[in-house]
Short mmCIF file of C-alpha atoms in Angstrom, two decimals:
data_model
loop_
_atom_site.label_atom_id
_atom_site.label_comp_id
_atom_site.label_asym_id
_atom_site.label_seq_id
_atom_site.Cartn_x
_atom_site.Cartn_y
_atom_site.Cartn_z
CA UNK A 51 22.57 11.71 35.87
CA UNK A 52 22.93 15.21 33.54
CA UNK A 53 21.58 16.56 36.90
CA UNK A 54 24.04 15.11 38.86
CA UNK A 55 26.93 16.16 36.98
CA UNK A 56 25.56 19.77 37.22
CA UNK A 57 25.50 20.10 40.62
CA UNK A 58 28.74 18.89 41.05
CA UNK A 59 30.08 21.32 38.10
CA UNK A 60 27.83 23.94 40.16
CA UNK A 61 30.13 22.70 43.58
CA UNK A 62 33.24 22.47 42.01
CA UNK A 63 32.93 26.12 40.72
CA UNK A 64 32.65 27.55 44.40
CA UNK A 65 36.25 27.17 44.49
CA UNK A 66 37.59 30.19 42.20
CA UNK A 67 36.14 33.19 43.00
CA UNK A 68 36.68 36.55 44.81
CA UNK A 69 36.55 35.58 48.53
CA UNK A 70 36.38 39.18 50.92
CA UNK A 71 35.92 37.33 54.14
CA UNK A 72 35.95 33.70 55.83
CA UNK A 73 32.47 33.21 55.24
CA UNK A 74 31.89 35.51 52.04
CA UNK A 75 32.67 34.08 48.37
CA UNK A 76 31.39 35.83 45.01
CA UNK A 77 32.34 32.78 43.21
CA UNK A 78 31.10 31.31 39.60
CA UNK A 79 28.33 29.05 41.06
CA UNK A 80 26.33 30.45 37.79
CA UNK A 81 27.81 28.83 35.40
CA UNK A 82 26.10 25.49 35.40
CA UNK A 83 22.85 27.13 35.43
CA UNK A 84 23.86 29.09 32.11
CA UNK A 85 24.86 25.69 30.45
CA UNK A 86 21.72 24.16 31.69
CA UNK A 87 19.34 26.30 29.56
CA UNK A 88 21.02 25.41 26.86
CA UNK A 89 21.47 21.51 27.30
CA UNK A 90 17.97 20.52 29.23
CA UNK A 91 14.78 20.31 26.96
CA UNK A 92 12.64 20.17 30.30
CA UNK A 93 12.53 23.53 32.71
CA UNK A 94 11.63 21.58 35.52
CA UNK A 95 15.25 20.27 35.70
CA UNK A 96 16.93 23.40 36.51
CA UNK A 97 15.02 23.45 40.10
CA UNK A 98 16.75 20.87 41.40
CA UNK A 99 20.00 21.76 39.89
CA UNK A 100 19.65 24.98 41.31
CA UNK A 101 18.68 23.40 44.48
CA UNK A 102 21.56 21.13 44.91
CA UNK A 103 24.17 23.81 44.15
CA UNK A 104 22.06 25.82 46.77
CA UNK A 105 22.79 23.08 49.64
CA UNK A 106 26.26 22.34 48.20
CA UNK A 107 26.58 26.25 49.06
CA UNK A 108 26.70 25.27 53.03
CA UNK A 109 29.69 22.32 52.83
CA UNK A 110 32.08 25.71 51.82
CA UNK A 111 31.75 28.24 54.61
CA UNK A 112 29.50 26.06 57.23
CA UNK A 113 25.91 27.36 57.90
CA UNK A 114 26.27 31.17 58.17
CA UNK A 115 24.38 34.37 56.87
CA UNK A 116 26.30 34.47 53.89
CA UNK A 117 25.74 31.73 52.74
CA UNK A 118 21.87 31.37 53.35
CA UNK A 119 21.78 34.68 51.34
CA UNK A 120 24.12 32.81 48.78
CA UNK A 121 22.04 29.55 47.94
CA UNK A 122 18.83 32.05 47.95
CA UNK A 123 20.23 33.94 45.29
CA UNK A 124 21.13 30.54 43.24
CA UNK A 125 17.67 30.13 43.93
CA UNK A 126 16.27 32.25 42.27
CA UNK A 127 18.95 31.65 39.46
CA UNK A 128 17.57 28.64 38.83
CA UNK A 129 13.81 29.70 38.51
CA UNK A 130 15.17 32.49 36.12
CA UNK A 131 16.80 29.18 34.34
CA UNK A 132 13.67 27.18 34.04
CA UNK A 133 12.13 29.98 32.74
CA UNK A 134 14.31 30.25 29.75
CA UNK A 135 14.55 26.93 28.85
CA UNK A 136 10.24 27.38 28.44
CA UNK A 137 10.66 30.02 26.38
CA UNK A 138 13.47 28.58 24.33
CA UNK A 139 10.95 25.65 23.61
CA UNK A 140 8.74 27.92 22.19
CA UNK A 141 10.86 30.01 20.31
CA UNK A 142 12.93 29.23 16.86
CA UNK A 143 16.08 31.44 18.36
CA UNK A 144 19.61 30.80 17.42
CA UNK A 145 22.12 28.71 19.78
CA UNK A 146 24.06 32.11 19.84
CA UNK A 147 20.82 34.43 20.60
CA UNK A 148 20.30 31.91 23.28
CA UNK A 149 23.19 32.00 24.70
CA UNK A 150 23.62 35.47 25.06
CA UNK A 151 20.17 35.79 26.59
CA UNK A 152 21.39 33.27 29.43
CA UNK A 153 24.59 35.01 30.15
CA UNK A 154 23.61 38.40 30.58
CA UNK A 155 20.52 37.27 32.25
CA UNK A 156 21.90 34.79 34.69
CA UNK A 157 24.85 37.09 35.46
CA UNK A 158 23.21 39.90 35.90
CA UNK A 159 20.66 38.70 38.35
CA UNK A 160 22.84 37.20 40.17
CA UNK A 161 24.36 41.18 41.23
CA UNK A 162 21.26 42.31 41.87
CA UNK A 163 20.38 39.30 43.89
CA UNK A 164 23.35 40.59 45.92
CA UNK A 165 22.74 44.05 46.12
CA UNK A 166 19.05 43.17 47.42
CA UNK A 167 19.53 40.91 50.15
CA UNK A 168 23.24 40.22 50.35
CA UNK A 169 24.96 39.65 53.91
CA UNK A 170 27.80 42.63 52.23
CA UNK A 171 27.66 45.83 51.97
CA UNK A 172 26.14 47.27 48.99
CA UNK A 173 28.68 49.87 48.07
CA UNK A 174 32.00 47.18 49.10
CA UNK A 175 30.24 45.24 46.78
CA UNK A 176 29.77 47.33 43.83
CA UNK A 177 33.10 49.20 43.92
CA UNK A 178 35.45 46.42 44.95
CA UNK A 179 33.43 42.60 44.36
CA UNK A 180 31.18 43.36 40.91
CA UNK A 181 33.73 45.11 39.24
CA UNK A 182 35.63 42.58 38.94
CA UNK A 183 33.17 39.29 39.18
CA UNK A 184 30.35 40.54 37.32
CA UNK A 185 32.94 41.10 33.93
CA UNK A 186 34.88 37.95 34.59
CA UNK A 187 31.62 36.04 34.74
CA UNK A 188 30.42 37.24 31.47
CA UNK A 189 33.46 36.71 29.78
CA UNK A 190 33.71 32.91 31.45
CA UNK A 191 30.48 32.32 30.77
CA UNK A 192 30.85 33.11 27.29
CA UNK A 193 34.09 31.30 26.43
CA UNK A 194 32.72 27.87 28.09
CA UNK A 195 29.16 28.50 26.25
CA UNK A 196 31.04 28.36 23.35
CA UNK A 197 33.10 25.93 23.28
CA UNK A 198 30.92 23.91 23.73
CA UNK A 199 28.65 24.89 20.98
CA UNK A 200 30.18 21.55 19.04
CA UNK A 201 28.77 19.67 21.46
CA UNK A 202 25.03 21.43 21.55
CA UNK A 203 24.65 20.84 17.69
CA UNK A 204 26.01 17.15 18.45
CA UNK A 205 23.05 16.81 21.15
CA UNK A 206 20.37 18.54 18.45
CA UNK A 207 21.61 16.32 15.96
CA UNK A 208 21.50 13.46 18.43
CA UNK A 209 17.52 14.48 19.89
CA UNK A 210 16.59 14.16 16.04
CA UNK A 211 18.21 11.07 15.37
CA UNK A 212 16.13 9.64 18.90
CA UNK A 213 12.98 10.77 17.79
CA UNK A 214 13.24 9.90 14.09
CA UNK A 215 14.91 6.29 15.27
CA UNK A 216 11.85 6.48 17.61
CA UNK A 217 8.78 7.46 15.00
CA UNK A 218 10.57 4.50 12.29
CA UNK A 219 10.19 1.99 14.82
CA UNK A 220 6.55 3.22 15.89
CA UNK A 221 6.12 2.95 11.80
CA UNK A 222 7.87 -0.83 11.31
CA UNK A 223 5.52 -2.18 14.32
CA UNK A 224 2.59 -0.63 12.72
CA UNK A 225 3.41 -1.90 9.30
CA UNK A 226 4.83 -5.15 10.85
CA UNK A 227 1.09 -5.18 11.60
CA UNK A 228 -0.51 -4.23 9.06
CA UNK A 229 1.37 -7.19 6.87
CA UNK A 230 0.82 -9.61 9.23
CA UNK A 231 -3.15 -9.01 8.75
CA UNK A 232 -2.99 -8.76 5.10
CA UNK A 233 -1.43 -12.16 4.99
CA UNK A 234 -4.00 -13.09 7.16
CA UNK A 235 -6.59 -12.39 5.25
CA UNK A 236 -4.81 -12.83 2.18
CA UNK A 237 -5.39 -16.54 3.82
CA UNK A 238 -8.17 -16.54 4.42
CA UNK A 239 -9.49 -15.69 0.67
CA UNK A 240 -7.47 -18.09 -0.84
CA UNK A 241 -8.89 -20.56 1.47
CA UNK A 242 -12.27 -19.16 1.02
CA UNK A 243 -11.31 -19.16 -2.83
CA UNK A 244 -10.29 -22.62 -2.71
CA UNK A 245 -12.93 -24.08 -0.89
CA UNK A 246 -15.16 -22.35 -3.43
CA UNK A 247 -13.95 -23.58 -6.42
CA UNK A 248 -13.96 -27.39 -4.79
CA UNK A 249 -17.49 -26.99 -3.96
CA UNK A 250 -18.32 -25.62 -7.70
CA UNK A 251 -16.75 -28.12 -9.02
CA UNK A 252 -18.45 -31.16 -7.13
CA UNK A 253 -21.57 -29.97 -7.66
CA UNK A 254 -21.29 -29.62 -11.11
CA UNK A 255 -20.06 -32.87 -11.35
CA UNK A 256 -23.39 -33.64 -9.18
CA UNK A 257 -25.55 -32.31 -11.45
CA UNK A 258 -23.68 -33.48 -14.77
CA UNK A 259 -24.35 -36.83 -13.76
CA UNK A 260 -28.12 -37.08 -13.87
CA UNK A 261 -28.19 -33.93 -16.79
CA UNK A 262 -26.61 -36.10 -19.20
CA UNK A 263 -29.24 -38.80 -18.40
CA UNK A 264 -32.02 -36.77 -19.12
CA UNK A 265 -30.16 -35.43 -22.64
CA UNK A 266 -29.66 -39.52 -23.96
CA UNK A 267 -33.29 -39.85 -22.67
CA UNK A 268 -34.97 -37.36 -24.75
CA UNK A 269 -32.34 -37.93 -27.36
CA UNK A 270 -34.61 -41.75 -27.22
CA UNK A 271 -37.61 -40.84 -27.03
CA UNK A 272 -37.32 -37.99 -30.10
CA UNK A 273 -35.34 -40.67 -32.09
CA UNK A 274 -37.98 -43.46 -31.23
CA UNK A 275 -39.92 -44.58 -34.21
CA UNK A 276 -42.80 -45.70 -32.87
CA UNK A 277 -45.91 -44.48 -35.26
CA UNK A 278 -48.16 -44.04 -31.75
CA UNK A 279 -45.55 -41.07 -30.98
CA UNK A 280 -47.81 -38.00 -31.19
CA UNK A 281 -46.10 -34.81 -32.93
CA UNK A 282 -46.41 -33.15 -29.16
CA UNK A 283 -43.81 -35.89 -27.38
CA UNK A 284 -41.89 -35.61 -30.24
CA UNK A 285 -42.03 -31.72 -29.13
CA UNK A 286 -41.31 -31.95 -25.93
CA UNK A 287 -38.79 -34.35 -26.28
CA UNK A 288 -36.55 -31.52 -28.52
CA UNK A 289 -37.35 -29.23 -25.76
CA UNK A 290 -36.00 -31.20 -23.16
CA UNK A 291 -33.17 -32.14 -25.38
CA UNK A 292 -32.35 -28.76 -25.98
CA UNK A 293 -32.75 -27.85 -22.94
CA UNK A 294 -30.73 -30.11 -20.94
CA UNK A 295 -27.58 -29.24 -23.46
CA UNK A 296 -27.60 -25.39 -22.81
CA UNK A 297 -27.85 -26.06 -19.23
CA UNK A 298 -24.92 -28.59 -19.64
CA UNK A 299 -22.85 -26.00 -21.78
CA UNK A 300 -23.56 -23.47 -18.30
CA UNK A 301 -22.34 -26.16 -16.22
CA UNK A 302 -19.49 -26.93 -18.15
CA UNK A 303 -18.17 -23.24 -18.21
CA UNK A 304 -18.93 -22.86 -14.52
CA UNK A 305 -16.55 -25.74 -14.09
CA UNK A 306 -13.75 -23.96 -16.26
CA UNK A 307 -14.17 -20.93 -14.08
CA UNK A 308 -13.44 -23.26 -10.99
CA UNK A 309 -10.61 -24.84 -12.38
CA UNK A 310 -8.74 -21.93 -13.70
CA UNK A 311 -9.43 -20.06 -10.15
CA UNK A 312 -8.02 -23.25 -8.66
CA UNK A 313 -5.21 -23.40 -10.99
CA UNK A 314 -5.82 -27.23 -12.32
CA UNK A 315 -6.96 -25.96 -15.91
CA UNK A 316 -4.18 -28.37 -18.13
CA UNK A 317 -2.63 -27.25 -21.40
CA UNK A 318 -2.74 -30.45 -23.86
CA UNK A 319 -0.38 -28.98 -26.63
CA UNK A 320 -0.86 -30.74 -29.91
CA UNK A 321 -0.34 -30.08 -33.82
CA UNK A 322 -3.21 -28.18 -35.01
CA UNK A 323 -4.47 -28.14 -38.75
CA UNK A 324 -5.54 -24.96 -39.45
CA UNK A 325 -8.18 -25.74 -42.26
CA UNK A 326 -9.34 -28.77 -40.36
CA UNK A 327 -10.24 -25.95 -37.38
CA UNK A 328 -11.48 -23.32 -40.31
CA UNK A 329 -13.70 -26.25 -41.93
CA UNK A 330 -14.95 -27.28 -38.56
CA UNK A 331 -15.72 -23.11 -37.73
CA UNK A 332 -17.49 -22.96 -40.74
CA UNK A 333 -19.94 -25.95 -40.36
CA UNK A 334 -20.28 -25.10 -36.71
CA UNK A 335 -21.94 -21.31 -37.11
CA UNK A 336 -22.86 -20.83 -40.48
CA UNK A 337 -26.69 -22.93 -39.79
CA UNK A 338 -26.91 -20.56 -36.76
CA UNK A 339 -25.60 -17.48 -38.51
CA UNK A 340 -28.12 -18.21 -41.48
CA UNK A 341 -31.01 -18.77 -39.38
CA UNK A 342 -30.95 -15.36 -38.21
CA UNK A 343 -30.35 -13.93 -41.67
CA UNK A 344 -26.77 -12.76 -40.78
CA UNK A 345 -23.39 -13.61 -43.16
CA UNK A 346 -20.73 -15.57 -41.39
CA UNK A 347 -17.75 -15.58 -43.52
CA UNK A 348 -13.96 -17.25 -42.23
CA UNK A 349 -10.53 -15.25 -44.06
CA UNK A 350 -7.53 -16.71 -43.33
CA UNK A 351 -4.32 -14.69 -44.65
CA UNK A 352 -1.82 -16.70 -46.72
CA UNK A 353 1.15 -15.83 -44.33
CA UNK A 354 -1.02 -18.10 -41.74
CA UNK A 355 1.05 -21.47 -41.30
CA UNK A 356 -0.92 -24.80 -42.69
CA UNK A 357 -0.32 -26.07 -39.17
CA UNK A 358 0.53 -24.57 -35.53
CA UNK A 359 0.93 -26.11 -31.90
CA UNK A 360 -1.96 -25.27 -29.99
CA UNK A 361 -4.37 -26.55 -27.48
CA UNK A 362 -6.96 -27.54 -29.78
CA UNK A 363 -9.71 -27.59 -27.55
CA UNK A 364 -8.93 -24.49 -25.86
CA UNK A 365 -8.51 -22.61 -28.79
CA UNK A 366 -11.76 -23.93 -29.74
CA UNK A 367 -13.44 -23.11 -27.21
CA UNK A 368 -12.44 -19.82 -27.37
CA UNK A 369 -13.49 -18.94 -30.76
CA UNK A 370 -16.88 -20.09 -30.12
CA UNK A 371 -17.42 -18.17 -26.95
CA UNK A 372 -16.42 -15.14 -29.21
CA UNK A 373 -18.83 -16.33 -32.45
CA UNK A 374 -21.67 -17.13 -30.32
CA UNK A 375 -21.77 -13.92 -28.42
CA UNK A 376 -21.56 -11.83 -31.98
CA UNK A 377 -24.29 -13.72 -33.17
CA UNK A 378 -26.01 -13.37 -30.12
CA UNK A 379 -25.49 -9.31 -30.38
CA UNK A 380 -26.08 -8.65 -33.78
CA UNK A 381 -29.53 -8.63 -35.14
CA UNK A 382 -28.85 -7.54 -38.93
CA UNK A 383 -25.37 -7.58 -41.19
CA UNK A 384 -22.66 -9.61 -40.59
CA UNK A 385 -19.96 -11.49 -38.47
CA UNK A 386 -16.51 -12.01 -39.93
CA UNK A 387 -13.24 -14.17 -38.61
CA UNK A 388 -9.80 -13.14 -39.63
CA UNK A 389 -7.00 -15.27 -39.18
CA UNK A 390 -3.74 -13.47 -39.35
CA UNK A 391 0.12 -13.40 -38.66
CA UNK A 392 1.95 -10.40 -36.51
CA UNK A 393 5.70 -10.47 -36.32
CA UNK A 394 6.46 -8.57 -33.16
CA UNK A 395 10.01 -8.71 -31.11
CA UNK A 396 11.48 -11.17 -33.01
CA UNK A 397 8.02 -13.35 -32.00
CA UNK A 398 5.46 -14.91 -34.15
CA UNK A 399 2.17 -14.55 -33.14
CA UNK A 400 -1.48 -16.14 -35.10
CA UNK A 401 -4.25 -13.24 -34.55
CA UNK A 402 -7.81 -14.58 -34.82
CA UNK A 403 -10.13 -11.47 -35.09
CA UNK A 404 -14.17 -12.03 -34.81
CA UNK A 405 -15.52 -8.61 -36.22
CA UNK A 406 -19.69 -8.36 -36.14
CA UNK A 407 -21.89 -5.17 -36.60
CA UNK A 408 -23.78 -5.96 -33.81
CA UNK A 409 -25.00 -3.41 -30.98
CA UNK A 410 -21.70 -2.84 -29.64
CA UNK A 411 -20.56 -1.92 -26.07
CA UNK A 412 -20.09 1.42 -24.72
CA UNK A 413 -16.66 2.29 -23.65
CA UNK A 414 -17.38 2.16 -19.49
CA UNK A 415 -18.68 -1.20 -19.88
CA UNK A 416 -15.96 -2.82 -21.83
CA UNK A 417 -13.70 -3.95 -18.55
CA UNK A 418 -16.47 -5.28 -16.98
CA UNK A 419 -17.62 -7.82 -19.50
CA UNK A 420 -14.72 -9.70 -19.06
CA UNK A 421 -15.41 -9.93 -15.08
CA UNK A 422 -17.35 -13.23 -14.33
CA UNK A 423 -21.11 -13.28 -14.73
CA UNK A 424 -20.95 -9.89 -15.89
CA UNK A 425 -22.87 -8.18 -19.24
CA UNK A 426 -22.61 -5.01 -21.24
CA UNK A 427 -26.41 -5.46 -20.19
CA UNK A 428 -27.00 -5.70 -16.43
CA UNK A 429 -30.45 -4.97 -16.25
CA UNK A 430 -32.86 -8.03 -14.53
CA UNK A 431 -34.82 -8.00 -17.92
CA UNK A 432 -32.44 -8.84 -20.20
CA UNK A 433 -32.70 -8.99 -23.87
CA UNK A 434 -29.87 -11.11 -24.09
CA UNK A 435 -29.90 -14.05 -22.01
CA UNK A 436 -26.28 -15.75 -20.95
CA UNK A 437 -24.71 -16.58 -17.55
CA UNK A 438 -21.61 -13.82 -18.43
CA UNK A 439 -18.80 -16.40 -18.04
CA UNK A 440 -17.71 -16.77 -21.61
CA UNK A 441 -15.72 -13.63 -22.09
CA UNK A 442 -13.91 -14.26 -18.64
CA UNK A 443 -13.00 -18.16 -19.21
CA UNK A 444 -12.11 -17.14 -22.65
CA UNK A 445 -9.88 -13.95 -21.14
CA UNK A 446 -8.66 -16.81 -19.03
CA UNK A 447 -7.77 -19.44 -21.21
CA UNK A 448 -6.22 -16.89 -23.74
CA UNK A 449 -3.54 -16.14 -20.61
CA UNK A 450 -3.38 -19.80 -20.23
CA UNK A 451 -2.04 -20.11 -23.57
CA UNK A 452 0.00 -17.50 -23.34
CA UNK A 453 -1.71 -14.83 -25.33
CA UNK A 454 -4.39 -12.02 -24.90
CA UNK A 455 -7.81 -11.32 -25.91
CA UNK A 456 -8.38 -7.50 -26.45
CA UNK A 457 -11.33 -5.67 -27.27
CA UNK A 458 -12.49 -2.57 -29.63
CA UNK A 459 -15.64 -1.38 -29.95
CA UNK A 460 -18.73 1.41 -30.13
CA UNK A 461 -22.00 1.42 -29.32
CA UNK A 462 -24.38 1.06 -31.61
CA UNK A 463 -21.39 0.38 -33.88
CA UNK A 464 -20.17 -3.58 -33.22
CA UNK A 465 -17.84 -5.05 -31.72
CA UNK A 466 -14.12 -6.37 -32.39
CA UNK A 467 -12.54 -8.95 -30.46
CA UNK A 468 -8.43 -9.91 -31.29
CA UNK A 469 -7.31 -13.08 -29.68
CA UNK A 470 -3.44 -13.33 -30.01
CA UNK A 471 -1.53 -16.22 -29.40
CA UNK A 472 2.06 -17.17 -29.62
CA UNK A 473 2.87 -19.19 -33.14
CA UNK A 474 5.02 -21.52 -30.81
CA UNK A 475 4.71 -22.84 -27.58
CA UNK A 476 6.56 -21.26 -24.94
CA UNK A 477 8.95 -24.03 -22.97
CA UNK A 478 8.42 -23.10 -19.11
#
């Protein structure tokens, strides 16, 4: 359509000129072709620009000399005109270094075009046409080019805004994309996760079933007093009796893991006496802590409330996770629980912090022990047996409660694990 209107512009403008005979007009065909290397972006589009005002050339004067030498000459223009609007691509010029280029260029082909080959005489032409057409053109040329300068920056500024409206939209489809298949697979893991956590938990009620047959079994058959019981049975029935309970305390905290993943872990809140829990601490791990020749010792600060609302089994279980694995990791000295208060934004918290001199854990290590069935020691021959879930379903149950369970230590040095929890419960 822009080339179009510029060969009509281009026709329109072979009616003011110098005319010396019927068929010979110096007129200011030009004109478009200047405005075209500054409005078209492609080169290409000047031919036919220049080759409509070329055939537009005949419907003045009729088919004559004069004016096949005329639409050669816009010819040519135009080829001049594509060329300029290539090297304007490539350059970083001005609009007004541009547009001078075009005028002077243009305009001043366009005599020599006519001096070459015109149908007039060379010297009529140069002493009574150019001197006159060859000025007014220039200074035409450069009022119109311009004026309309406005309008140029107003077509940059519009090109930009195309291409940058173009590139966002490129950009929304991609990320449109890009969302849609990270909610796919954000799907597709908590299905996976789901389905998971549904199949740990049925088979741990699976093998739960038959476990705890086996543990009330032995638990017979070691109890039995039967005097033809050999000393062996009675062996092998603590074996098995042991036995079956650690593997029933492994199933039991694979089966937390599932049910926190799967979000069905309940809170039971419930008054909590805290030297009923201390007591019960105490006669829990002080046996195991003596049989390894270790001190176990329980401080509770006088600030500590005689009672607090609390998940009592949770809470329970947490502390034991944390007291068997420093008892498990400390070979000689001691393992000490603190129970404390912290006052912090106007909020009471209860700190309980399990303290041992054990082996420690080196500082890369000390995220990853608090992944699932992960340990400070990863090697296949492990000193330190364990199935790694206690420090994540107690990580997991302290956020469940609305607390945290944080961790300092060095290797070689021990270990010190704070679990803080909020004095009151937290209405949702």
């Amino acid at each position: 359509m822009l080339v179009a209107i510029f060969i009509a512009s281009g026709w329109l403008t072979m009616f003011f000129g110098v005319r010396i005979s019927e068929h010979t007009l110096f007129d200011l065909r030009a004109l478009p072709l200047v405005f075209g290397t500054l409005f078209f972006r492609k080169y290409h589009l000047l031919l036919p620009v220049g080759l409509g005002i070329a055939l537009a050339r005949y419907t003045i004067t009729g088919i004559n000399p004069q004016a096949f030498t005329g639409s050669l000459n816009i010819l040519l223009l135009s080829f001049l005109a594509a060329f300029l609007v290539g090297l304007y691509q490539r350059k970083k010029w001005s609009y007004t270094k541009k547009a001078l280029i075009s005028i002077l260029s243009i305009n001043t082909l366009q005599v020599i075009g006519v001096v070459s080959f015109g149908a007039v005489n060379k010297t009529v032409y140069l002493t009574k046409v150019a001197i006159y057409t060859y000025p007014t053109g220039l200074l035409i040329s450069t009022l119109f080019v311009f004026i309309i300068r406005d309008f140029y920056s107003e077509q940059l500024q519009a090109n930009k805004i195309r291409k940058m409206n173009t590139r966002l939209r490129k950009q929304k489809a991609k990320l449109l994309a890009s969302k849609r298949e990270l909610e796919e697979k954000a799907q597709q893991l908590t299905l996976a996760s789901t389905y998971k956590s549904q199949f740990i938990a049925n088979m741990s009620h699976e093998f739960k079933t038959p476990l705890n047959s086996i543990i009330v079994l032995s638990e017979l058959i070691r109890e039995y007093d039967d005097p033809t019981n050999s000393q062996e049975v009675n062996q092998y029935a603590e074996i098995i009796h042991t036995s079956g309970n650690e593997l029933l305390l492994m199933l039991n905290s694979v089966l937390d893991l599932s049910k926190i993943e799967a979000g069905k872990m309940e809170i039971l809140w419930q008054p909590v006496v805290m030297d009923e829990l201390i007591s019960y601490i105490k006669q829990q791990f002080q046996p195991l802590a003596a049989a390894q020749k270790l001190r176990f010792e329980v401080h509770s600060a006088p600030s500590v409330p005689s009672m607090i609302q609390m998940d009592y089994q949770k809470l329970n279980q947490i502390l034991r996770n944390l007291i068997m694995n420093a008892i498990k990791f400390t070979e000689q000295g001691s393992i000490t629980l603190n129970v404390e208060m912290d006052i912090t934004d106007s909020t009471a918290w209860i700190v309980f912090v399990v303290q041992d001199t054990g082996i420690g854990i080196a500082e890369e290590k000390q995220q990853m022990i608090f992944e699932a069935f992960q340990q400070g020691d990863g090697a296949s021959n492990r000193k330190y047996e364990g199935t790694g879930l206690g420090l994540s379903i107690s990580l997991q149950l302290a956020k469940l409660l609305g607390g945290s369970l944080a961790l300092q230590s060095k290797k070689g040095e021990g270990s010190k694990f704070s679990l803080v929890l909020p004095l009151h419960r937290e209405e949702s």
